[in-house]
Short mmCIF file of N, CA and C in Angstrom, two decimals:
data_model
loop_
_atom_site.label_atom_id
_atom_site.label_comp_id
_atom_site.label_asym_id
_atom_site.label_seq_id
_atom_site.Cartn_x
_atom_site.Cartn_y
_atom_site.Cartn_z
N MET A 1 -84.71 -36.05 163.36
CA MET A 1 -85.70 -37.03 162.95
C MET A 1 -86.26 -36.64 161.59
N THR A 2 -86.30 -37.57 160.68
CA THR A 2 -86.79 -37.30 159.34
C THR A 2 -88.30 -37.44 159.29
N VAL A 3 -88.94 -36.49 158.62
CA VAL A 3 -90.39 -36.45 158.51
C VAL A 3 -90.78 -36.49 157.04
N GLN A 4 -91.81 -37.28 156.72
CA GLN A 4 -92.37 -37.29 155.36
C GLN A 4 -93.32 -36.12 155.25
N VAL A 5 -93.11 -35.30 154.22
CA VAL A 5 -93.89 -34.08 154.02
C VAL A 5 -94.50 -34.09 152.62
N TYR A 6 -95.70 -33.57 152.53
CA TYR A 6 -96.36 -33.38 151.24
C TYR A 6 -96.72 -31.91 151.13
N LEU A 7 -96.27 -31.30 150.03
CA LEU A 7 -96.55 -29.90 149.76
C LEU A 7 -97.48 -29.78 148.56
N GLY A 8 -98.42 -28.87 148.63
CA GLY A 8 -99.24 -28.54 147.48
C GLY A 8 -98.66 -27.31 146.81
N LEU A 9 -98.53 -27.36 145.48
CA LEU A 9 -98.04 -26.22 144.72
C LEU A 9 -99.11 -25.84 143.72
N GLY A 10 -99.33 -24.55 143.55
CA GLY A 10 -100.32 -24.08 142.59
C GLY A 10 -100.05 -22.65 142.17
N ALA A 11 -100.63 -22.28 141.02
CA ALA A 11 -100.52 -20.92 140.50
C ALA A 11 -101.51 -20.75 139.37
N ASN A 12 -101.96 -19.51 139.16
CA ASN A 12 -102.75 -19.21 137.97
C ASN A 12 -102.28 -17.94 137.26
N ILE A 13 -101.19 -17.37 137.71
CA ILE A 13 -100.50 -16.30 136.99
C ILE A 13 -99.16 -16.88 136.59
N GLU A 14 -98.90 -16.95 135.29
CA GLU A 14 -97.71 -17.62 134.76
C GLU A 14 -97.52 -18.98 135.44
N PRO A 15 -98.56 -19.83 135.43
CA PRO A 15 -98.52 -21.04 136.23
C PRO A 15 -97.43 -22.04 135.86
N GLN A 16 -97.13 -22.22 134.57
CA GLN A 16 -96.09 -23.18 134.22
C GLN A 16 -94.73 -22.72 134.75
N GLN A 17 -94.44 -21.46 134.55
CA GLN A 17 -93.17 -20.90 135.04
C GLN A 17 -93.10 -21.02 136.56
N CYS A 18 -94.19 -20.72 137.24
CA CYS A 18 -94.20 -20.76 138.70
C CYS A 18 -94.03 -22.18 139.23
N LEU A 19 -94.73 -23.14 138.63
CA LEU A 19 -94.56 -24.52 139.10
C LEU A 19 -93.16 -25.02 138.85
N ARG A 20 -92.59 -24.69 137.70
CA ARG A 20 -91.21 -25.10 137.43
C ARG A 20 -90.26 -24.51 138.47
N ALA A 21 -90.46 -23.24 138.80
CA ALA A 21 -89.61 -22.58 139.79
C ALA A 21 -89.78 -23.23 141.17
N GLY A 22 -91.02 -23.53 141.54
CA GLY A 22 -91.26 -24.16 142.83
C GLY A 22 -90.64 -25.54 142.91
N VAL A 23 -90.79 -26.33 141.85
CA VAL A 23 -90.20 -27.67 141.83
C VAL A 23 -88.68 -27.58 141.88
N ALA A 24 -88.11 -26.65 141.13
CA ALA A 24 -86.65 -26.50 141.13
C ALA A 24 -86.15 -26.14 142.53
N ALA A 25 -86.86 -25.26 143.22
CA ALA A 25 -86.46 -24.87 144.58
C ALA A 25 -86.53 -26.06 145.53
N VAL A 26 -87.60 -26.84 145.43
CA VAL A 26 -87.75 -28.01 146.29
C VAL A 26 -86.64 -29.02 146.00
N GLN A 27 -86.37 -29.26 144.73
CA GLN A 27 -85.35 -30.23 144.37
C GLN A 27 -83.95 -29.77 144.78
N GLN A 28 -83.75 -28.47 144.81
CA GLN A 28 -82.45 -27.94 145.24
C GLN A 28 -82.27 -28.10 146.75
N ALA A 29 -83.36 -27.98 147.50
CA ALA A 29 -83.28 -27.99 148.96
C ALA A 29 -83.38 -29.38 149.58
N PHE A 30 -84.01 -30.32 148.87
CA PHE A 30 -84.29 -31.62 149.46
C PHE A 30 -83.90 -32.75 148.51
N ALA A 31 -83.48 -33.85 149.09
CA ALA A 31 -83.15 -35.05 148.29
C ALA A 31 -84.42 -35.89 148.11
N GLN A 32 -84.41 -36.73 147.12
CA GLN A 32 -85.49 -37.69 146.89
C GLN A 32 -86.87 -37.04 146.86
N VAL A 33 -87.03 -36.11 145.97
CA VAL A 33 -88.30 -35.43 145.78
C VAL A 33 -89.15 -36.22 144.80
N GLN A 34 -90.41 -36.36 145.11
CA GLN A 34 -91.34 -37.05 144.22
C GLN A 34 -92.41 -36.08 143.77
N LEU A 35 -92.69 -36.06 142.46
CA LEU A 35 -93.65 -35.12 141.89
C LEU A 35 -94.91 -35.85 141.43
N SER A 36 -96.05 -35.26 141.71
CA SER A 36 -97.31 -35.79 141.18
C SER A 36 -97.48 -35.25 139.76
N PRO A 37 -98.45 -35.79 139.04
CA PRO A 37 -98.83 -35.13 137.79
C PRO A 37 -99.40 -33.74 138.11
N VAL A 38 -99.45 -32.92 137.09
CA VAL A 38 -100.02 -31.57 137.22
C VAL A 38 -101.46 -31.62 136.74
N TYR A 39 -102.32 -30.88 137.42
CA TYR A 39 -103.74 -30.82 137.06
C TYR A 39 -104.16 -29.37 136.85
N GLN A 40 -105.03 -29.19 135.86
CA GLN A 40 -105.60 -27.88 135.58
C GLN A 40 -107.02 -27.86 136.12
N THR A 41 -107.37 -26.77 136.77
CA THR A 41 -108.71 -26.64 137.33
C THR A 41 -109.15 -25.18 137.24
N GLN A 42 -110.44 -25.00 137.15
CA GLN A 42 -110.96 -23.64 137.13
C GLN A 42 -110.73 -22.98 138.49
N ALA A 43 -110.57 -21.67 138.45
CA ALA A 43 -110.45 -20.91 139.69
C ALA A 43 -111.75 -21.07 140.48
N ILE A 44 -111.63 -21.29 141.78
CA ILE A 44 -112.80 -21.47 142.65
C ILE A 44 -112.98 -20.20 143.48
N ASP A 45 -114.20 -19.69 143.47
CA ASP A 45 -114.56 -18.50 144.25
C ASP A 45 -113.86 -17.23 143.81
N LEU A 46 -113.38 -17.18 142.57
CA LEU A 46 -112.81 -15.94 142.05
C LEU A 46 -112.83 -15.97 140.53
N ASP A 47 -112.87 -14.79 139.95
CA ASP A 47 -112.77 -14.68 138.50
C ASP A 47 -111.31 -14.60 138.15
N GLY A 48 -110.84 -15.53 137.37
CA GLY A 48 -109.43 -15.53 137.00
C GLY A 48 -109.13 -16.72 136.13
N PRO A 49 -107.92 -16.75 135.61
CA PRO A 49 -107.53 -17.88 134.76
C PRO A 49 -107.48 -19.19 135.55
N ASP A 50 -107.46 -20.29 134.82
CA ASP A 50 -107.36 -21.61 135.44
C ASP A 50 -106.07 -21.73 136.24
N PHE A 51 -106.12 -22.58 137.25
CA PHE A 51 -104.95 -22.90 138.06
C PHE A 51 -104.29 -24.18 137.56
N LEU A 52 -103.00 -24.27 137.77
CA LEU A 52 -102.27 -25.52 137.65
C LEU A 52 -101.85 -25.89 139.06
N ASN A 53 -102.05 -27.16 139.42
CA ASN A 53 -101.76 -27.64 140.77
C ASN A 53 -101.07 -28.98 140.73
N MET A 54 -100.28 -29.23 141.76
CA MET A 54 -99.58 -30.50 141.90
C MET A 54 -99.21 -30.70 143.36
N VAL A 55 -98.71 -31.90 143.67
CA VAL A 55 -98.23 -32.21 145.01
C VAL A 55 -96.79 -32.70 144.89
N VAL A 56 -95.99 -32.31 145.85
CA VAL A 56 -94.59 -32.72 145.92
C VAL A 56 -94.38 -33.43 147.25
N ALA A 57 -93.74 -34.61 147.20
CA ALA A 57 -93.41 -35.36 148.41
C ALA A 57 -91.92 -35.25 148.67
N LEU A 58 -91.56 -35.12 149.93
CA LEU A 58 -90.15 -35.03 150.30
C LEU A 58 -89.97 -35.48 151.74
N GLN A 59 -88.75 -35.72 152.09
CA GLN A 59 -88.41 -36.03 153.48
C GLN A 59 -87.46 -34.95 153.98
N THR A 60 -87.66 -34.55 155.23
CA THR A 60 -86.83 -33.50 155.79
C THR A 60 -86.65 -33.70 157.29
N ASP A 61 -85.59 -33.09 157.79
CA ASP A 61 -85.40 -33.03 159.23
C ASP A 61 -85.67 -31.61 159.72
N TRP A 62 -86.18 -30.76 158.83
CA TRP A 62 -86.52 -29.38 159.21
C TRP A 62 -87.75 -29.39 160.11
N THR A 63 -87.80 -28.43 161.02
CA THR A 63 -89.01 -28.24 161.82
C THR A 63 -90.10 -27.69 160.90
N LEU A 64 -91.33 -27.80 161.33
CA LEU A 64 -92.45 -27.25 160.57
C LEU A 64 -92.27 -25.74 160.40
N SER A 65 -91.86 -25.08 161.44
CA SER A 65 -91.65 -23.63 161.38
C SER A 65 -90.57 -23.26 160.36
N ALA A 66 -89.45 -23.98 160.37
CA ALA A 66 -88.38 -23.71 159.41
C ALA A 66 -88.85 -23.97 157.98
N LEU A 67 -89.62 -25.04 157.79
CA LEU A 67 -90.14 -25.36 156.46
C LEU A 67 -91.07 -24.27 155.97
N ARG A 68 -91.95 -23.80 156.83
CA ARG A 68 -92.89 -22.73 156.43
C ARG A 68 -92.16 -21.42 156.16
N ASP A 69 -91.13 -21.11 156.92
CA ASP A 69 -90.33 -19.91 156.65
C ASP A 69 -89.66 -20.01 155.27
N TRP A 70 -89.12 -21.18 154.95
CA TRP A 70 -88.49 -21.41 153.66
C TRP A 70 -89.52 -21.26 152.54
N ILE A 71 -90.71 -21.83 152.73
CA ILE A 71 -91.77 -21.73 151.73
C ILE A 71 -92.11 -20.27 151.46
N ARG A 72 -92.28 -19.47 152.50
CA ARG A 72 -92.63 -18.04 152.32
C ARG A 72 -91.53 -17.33 151.53
N LEU A 73 -90.29 -17.65 151.81
CA LEU A 73 -89.16 -17.05 151.09
C LEU A 73 -89.22 -17.42 149.61
N ILE A 74 -89.42 -18.68 149.31
CA ILE A 74 -89.51 -19.13 147.91
C ILE A 74 -90.69 -18.47 147.21
N GLU A 75 -91.83 -18.41 147.88
CA GLU A 75 -93.00 -17.75 147.29
C GLU A 75 -92.70 -16.28 146.97
N GLN A 76 -92.10 -15.59 147.92
CA GLN A 76 -91.76 -14.18 147.71
C GLN A 76 -90.79 -14.01 146.55
N GLN A 77 -89.80 -14.89 146.47
CA GLN A 77 -88.82 -14.80 145.38
C GLN A 77 -89.48 -14.96 144.02
N HIS A 78 -90.63 -15.60 143.98
CA HIS A 78 -91.32 -15.83 142.71
C HIS A 78 -92.61 -15.03 142.59
N GLY A 79 -92.67 -13.92 143.32
CA GLY A 79 -93.73 -12.93 143.12
C GLY A 79 -95.02 -13.13 143.86
N ARG A 80 -95.08 -14.07 144.79
CA ARG A 80 -96.32 -14.26 145.55
C ARG A 80 -96.46 -13.15 146.57
N GLN A 81 -97.65 -12.54 146.60
CA GLN A 81 -97.93 -11.48 147.56
C GLN A 81 -99.06 -11.95 148.47
N ARG A 82 -98.72 -12.31 149.68
CA ARG A 82 -99.73 -12.82 150.61
C ARG A 82 -100.56 -11.70 151.22
N SER A 83 -100.21 -10.46 150.95
CA SER A 83 -100.96 -9.34 151.52
C SER A 83 -102.28 -9.10 150.79
N GLN A 84 -102.42 -9.65 149.58
CA GLN A 84 -103.66 -9.44 148.84
C GLN A 84 -104.79 -10.23 149.48
N SER A 85 -106.03 -9.71 149.32
CA SER A 85 -107.17 -10.39 149.91
C SER A 85 -107.36 -11.75 149.25
N GLN A 86 -107.90 -12.68 150.02
CA GLN A 86 -108.12 -14.04 149.52
C GLN A 86 -109.60 -14.25 149.30
N PRO A 87 -110.02 -15.03 148.35
CA PRO A 87 -109.19 -15.67 147.34
C PRO A 87 -108.83 -14.68 146.23
N ALA A 88 -107.69 -14.91 145.63
CA ALA A 88 -107.21 -14.04 144.56
C ALA A 88 -106.32 -14.85 143.62
N SER A 89 -106.23 -14.38 142.38
CA SER A 89 -105.27 -14.98 141.46
C SER A 89 -103.89 -14.76 142.03
N HIS A 90 -102.98 -15.72 141.79
CA HIS A 90 -101.65 -15.56 142.35
C HIS A 90 -100.61 -16.36 141.60
N ARG A 91 -99.39 -15.97 141.87
CA ARG A 91 -98.23 -16.71 141.37
C ARG A 91 -97.99 -17.90 142.30
N LEU A 92 -96.81 -18.36 142.41
CA LEU A 92 -96.51 -19.58 143.16
C LEU A 92 -97.08 -19.58 144.58
N ASP A 93 -97.85 -20.60 144.86
CA ASP A 93 -98.41 -20.82 146.19
C ASP A 93 -97.95 -22.21 146.63
N MET A 94 -97.37 -22.29 147.80
CA MET A 94 -96.91 -23.57 148.34
C MET A 94 -97.51 -23.74 149.74
N ASP A 95 -98.14 -24.87 149.96
CA ASP A 95 -98.77 -25.14 151.26
C ASP A 95 -98.33 -26.50 151.79
N VAL A 96 -98.09 -26.57 153.09
CA VAL A 96 -97.82 -27.85 153.73
C VAL A 96 -99.16 -28.55 153.89
N LEU A 97 -99.31 -29.68 153.20
CA LEU A 97 -100.54 -30.47 153.28
C LEU A 97 -100.47 -31.46 154.43
N LEU A 98 -99.34 -32.15 154.53
CA LEU A 98 -99.11 -33.14 155.57
C LEU A 98 -97.67 -33.01 156.05
N TYR A 99 -97.50 -33.06 157.35
CA TYR A 99 -96.18 -33.04 157.96
C TYR A 99 -96.12 -34.25 158.87
N GLY A 100 -95.62 -35.35 158.31
CA GLY A 100 -95.66 -36.61 159.03
C GLY A 100 -97.10 -36.96 159.35
N GLU A 101 -97.32 -37.39 160.57
CA GLU A 101 -98.68 -37.74 161.00
C GLU A 101 -99.26 -36.67 161.91
N ARG A 102 -98.67 -35.49 161.87
CA ARG A 102 -99.09 -34.42 162.78
C ARG A 102 -100.53 -34.03 162.53
N ILE A 103 -101.27 -33.93 163.61
CA ILE A 103 -102.65 -33.43 163.60
C ILE A 103 -102.67 -32.24 164.53
N SER A 104 -102.93 -31.06 163.99
CA SER A 104 -102.90 -29.85 164.80
C SER A 104 -103.78 -28.77 164.16
N GLY A 105 -104.80 -28.37 164.88
CA GLY A 105 -105.65 -27.28 164.40
C GLY A 105 -104.87 -25.98 164.30
N ASP A 106 -103.99 -25.73 165.26
CA ASP A 106 -103.19 -24.51 165.24
C ASP A 106 -102.27 -24.45 164.02
N ASP A 107 -101.77 -25.60 163.61
CA ASP A 107 -100.87 -25.66 162.46
C ASP A 107 -101.60 -25.94 161.15
N HIS A 108 -102.92 -26.11 161.21
CA HIS A 108 -103.74 -26.43 160.03
C HIS A 108 -103.25 -27.71 159.36
N LEU A 109 -103.01 -28.73 160.19
CA LEU A 109 -102.54 -30.02 159.68
C LEU A 109 -103.41 -31.15 160.21
N PRO A 110 -103.79 -32.09 159.38
CA PRO A 110 -103.60 -32.04 157.93
C PRO A 110 -104.41 -30.90 157.33
N ARG A 111 -103.94 -30.39 156.22
CA ARG A 111 -104.60 -29.24 155.59
C ARG A 111 -106.00 -29.63 155.11
N ALA A 112 -106.98 -28.81 155.44
CA ALA A 112 -108.38 -29.10 155.12
C ALA A 112 -108.61 -29.29 153.62
N ASP A 113 -107.82 -28.63 152.79
CA ASP A 113 -107.98 -28.74 151.33
C ASP A 113 -107.90 -30.17 150.84
N ILE A 114 -107.22 -31.04 151.58
CA ILE A 114 -107.10 -32.44 151.16
C ILE A 114 -108.48 -33.06 150.98
N LEU A 115 -109.38 -32.76 151.89
CA LEU A 115 -110.72 -33.34 151.84
C LEU A 115 -111.72 -32.45 151.12
N GLN A 116 -111.31 -31.24 150.75
CA GLN A 116 -112.24 -30.28 150.15
C GLN A 116 -111.98 -29.98 148.69
N ARG A 117 -110.78 -30.27 148.21
CA ARG A 117 -110.41 -29.87 146.85
C ARG A 117 -109.86 -31.05 146.07
N ALA A 118 -110.50 -31.35 144.96
CA ALA A 118 -110.04 -32.46 144.10
C ALA A 118 -108.63 -32.23 143.61
N TYR A 119 -108.25 -30.97 143.36
CA TYR A 119 -106.91 -30.68 142.85
C TYR A 119 -105.81 -30.88 143.90
N VAL A 120 -106.20 -31.15 145.13
CA VAL A 120 -105.23 -31.50 146.17
C VAL A 120 -105.25 -33.01 146.42
N LEU A 121 -106.44 -33.57 146.57
CA LEU A 121 -106.55 -34.99 146.88
C LEU A 121 -106.07 -35.88 145.73
N LYS A 122 -106.44 -35.56 144.49
CA LYS A 122 -106.07 -36.43 143.37
C LYS A 122 -104.55 -36.53 143.19
N PRO A 123 -103.79 -35.43 143.22
CA PRO A 123 -102.34 -35.58 143.12
C PRO A 123 -101.74 -36.36 144.29
N LEU A 124 -102.33 -36.23 145.48
CA LEU A 124 -101.87 -37.03 146.63
C LEU A 124 -102.10 -38.51 146.35
N VAL A 125 -103.24 -38.84 145.78
CA VAL A 125 -103.54 -40.23 145.43
C VAL A 125 -102.51 -40.73 144.42
N ASP A 126 -102.15 -39.89 143.47
CA ASP A 126 -101.21 -40.29 142.43
C ASP A 126 -99.84 -40.70 142.99
N ILE A 127 -99.37 -40.00 144.02
CA ILE A 127 -98.03 -40.30 144.53
C ILE A 127 -98.02 -41.09 145.83
N ALA A 128 -99.17 -41.15 146.52
CA ALA A 128 -99.21 -41.88 147.80
C ALA A 128 -100.59 -42.50 148.02
N PRO A 129 -101.02 -43.39 147.13
CA PRO A 129 -102.37 -43.94 147.24
C PRO A 129 -102.64 -44.69 148.54
N GLN A 130 -101.62 -45.33 149.10
CA GLN A 130 -101.82 -46.13 150.31
C GLN A 130 -101.51 -45.36 151.60
N LEU A 131 -101.16 -44.10 151.47
CA LEU A 131 -100.90 -43.27 152.64
C LEU A 131 -102.18 -43.09 153.45
N LEU A 132 -102.09 -43.33 154.75
CA LEU A 132 -103.24 -43.13 155.62
C LEU A 132 -103.40 -41.65 155.94
N TYR A 133 -104.63 -41.18 155.84
CA TYR A 133 -104.94 -39.82 156.26
C TYR A 133 -104.77 -39.77 157.78
N PRO A 134 -103.99 -38.80 158.29
CA PRO A 134 -103.71 -38.76 159.73
C PRO A 134 -104.99 -38.80 160.58
N GLY A 135 -104.97 -39.68 161.56
CA GLY A 135 -106.09 -39.80 162.48
C GLY A 135 -107.23 -40.67 161.96
N SER A 136 -107.05 -41.28 160.79
CA SER A 136 -108.10 -42.14 160.25
C SER A 136 -107.49 -43.46 159.81
N GLN A 137 -108.33 -44.37 159.43
CA GLN A 137 -107.88 -45.65 158.90
C GLN A 137 -108.09 -45.71 157.39
N LYS A 138 -108.30 -44.54 156.78
CA LYS A 138 -108.56 -44.49 155.34
C LYS A 138 -107.33 -44.01 154.59
N THR A 139 -107.08 -44.68 153.47
CA THR A 139 -105.98 -44.26 152.61
C THR A 139 -106.43 -43.10 151.73
N MET A 140 -105.47 -42.44 151.12
CA MET A 140 -105.80 -41.36 150.20
C MET A 140 -106.66 -41.90 149.05
N LEU A 141 -106.33 -43.10 148.58
CA LEU A 141 -107.12 -43.70 147.50
C LEU A 141 -108.56 -43.93 147.94
N GLU A 142 -108.76 -44.46 149.14
CA GLU A 142 -110.12 -44.68 149.64
C GLU A 142 -110.87 -43.36 149.77
N LEU A 143 -110.20 -42.34 150.27
CA LEU A 143 -110.84 -41.02 150.38
C LEU A 143 -111.26 -40.51 149.01
N TRP A 144 -110.38 -40.70 148.01
CA TRP A 144 -110.69 -40.26 146.65
C TRP A 144 -111.88 -41.04 146.09
N GLN A 145 -111.88 -42.33 146.29
CA GLN A 145 -112.97 -43.17 145.76
C GLN A 145 -114.30 -42.84 146.43
N GLU A 146 -114.27 -42.40 147.67
CA GLU A 146 -115.49 -42.08 148.41
C GLU A 146 -115.90 -40.61 148.26
N SER A 147 -115.03 -39.81 147.66
CA SER A 147 -115.30 -38.37 147.62
C SER A 147 -116.39 -38.03 146.61
N SER A 148 -117.03 -36.94 146.88
CA SER A 148 -118.02 -36.40 145.94
C SER A 148 -117.72 -34.91 145.78
N LEU A 149 -116.46 -34.62 145.48
CA LEU A 149 -116.03 -33.22 145.42
C LEU A 149 -116.63 -32.49 144.22
N GLY A 150 -116.92 -33.21 143.15
CA GLY A 150 -117.62 -32.61 142.02
C GLY A 150 -116.86 -31.52 141.29
N GLN A 151 -115.56 -31.45 141.46
CA GLN A 151 -114.77 -30.43 140.77
C GLN A 151 -114.09 -31.07 139.58
N THR A 152 -114.08 -30.34 138.49
CA THR A 152 -113.45 -30.85 137.28
C THR A 152 -111.96 -30.51 137.31
N ILE A 153 -111.15 -31.54 137.22
CA ILE A 153 -109.71 -31.34 137.10
C ILE A 153 -109.27 -32.13 135.87
N ALA A 154 -108.31 -31.59 135.17
CA ALA A 154 -107.84 -32.24 133.96
C ALA A 154 -106.32 -32.38 134.02
N PRO A 155 -105.80 -33.53 133.66
CA PRO A 155 -104.34 -33.68 133.60
C PRO A 155 -103.75 -32.62 132.67
N PHE A 156 -102.61 -32.09 133.05
CA PHE A 156 -101.93 -31.07 132.26
C PHE A 156 -100.49 -31.51 132.09
N ALA A 157 -100.12 -31.80 130.85
CA ALA A 157 -98.76 -32.31 130.59
C ALA A 157 -97.74 -31.20 130.81
N MET A 158 -96.80 -31.48 131.67
CA MET A 158 -95.73 -30.53 131.95
C MET A 158 -94.43 -31.27 132.09
N ASP A 159 -93.39 -30.71 131.50
CA ASP A 159 -92.07 -31.30 131.56
C ASP A 159 -91.24 -30.53 132.59
N PHE A 160 -90.67 -31.25 133.52
CA PHE A 160 -89.80 -30.62 134.50
C PHE A 160 -88.34 -30.91 134.16
N HIS A 161 -88.08 -31.07 132.87
CA HIS A 161 -86.72 -31.24 132.32
C HIS A 161 -85.96 -32.41 132.91
N GLY A 162 -86.69 -33.44 133.31
CA GLY A 162 -86.03 -34.64 133.83
C GLY A 162 -85.15 -34.37 135.03
N SER A 163 -85.42 -33.30 135.77
CA SER A 163 -84.56 -32.92 136.88
C SER A 163 -84.96 -33.60 138.19
N GLN A 164 -85.90 -34.55 138.12
CA GLN A 164 -86.30 -35.23 139.35
C GLN A 164 -85.12 -36.01 139.93
N LYS A 165 -84.99 -35.94 141.23
CA LYS A 165 -83.93 -36.69 141.91
C LYS A 165 -84.45 -38.04 142.30
#
């Protein structure tokens, strides 16, 4: 069974290189990948350089567990160390934001950051404005319009070498 998945990608150590690597890995593993614009935001709750963040949409028949195992492998290949205390500056970070319509506290789905972080919700709005937030009757666009997140995010022009499928 094919599932629509949305991944959040971010980094603040060599962020352009890390996002390019993350996008390339996703495009290599999955067909019909859709990329949001990239946004720059200040680090929250830590002293460090600004983050670059984006959302990637894809369809897969992988289980959630298999997808998360693959994500950890890709993160490790690109220098992410999950053993460091959080929050911390980091290289490539990939998180499952939405896995179909799954709602699960144990799986952290939908990911709380969607409603808490402008750098997650805004890219979701960019690529899926009419997508319903699981368990609600509100679209991502409606959630964005009603939000009062108060975080400054700025579009950041990035070229992914036209490699979008």
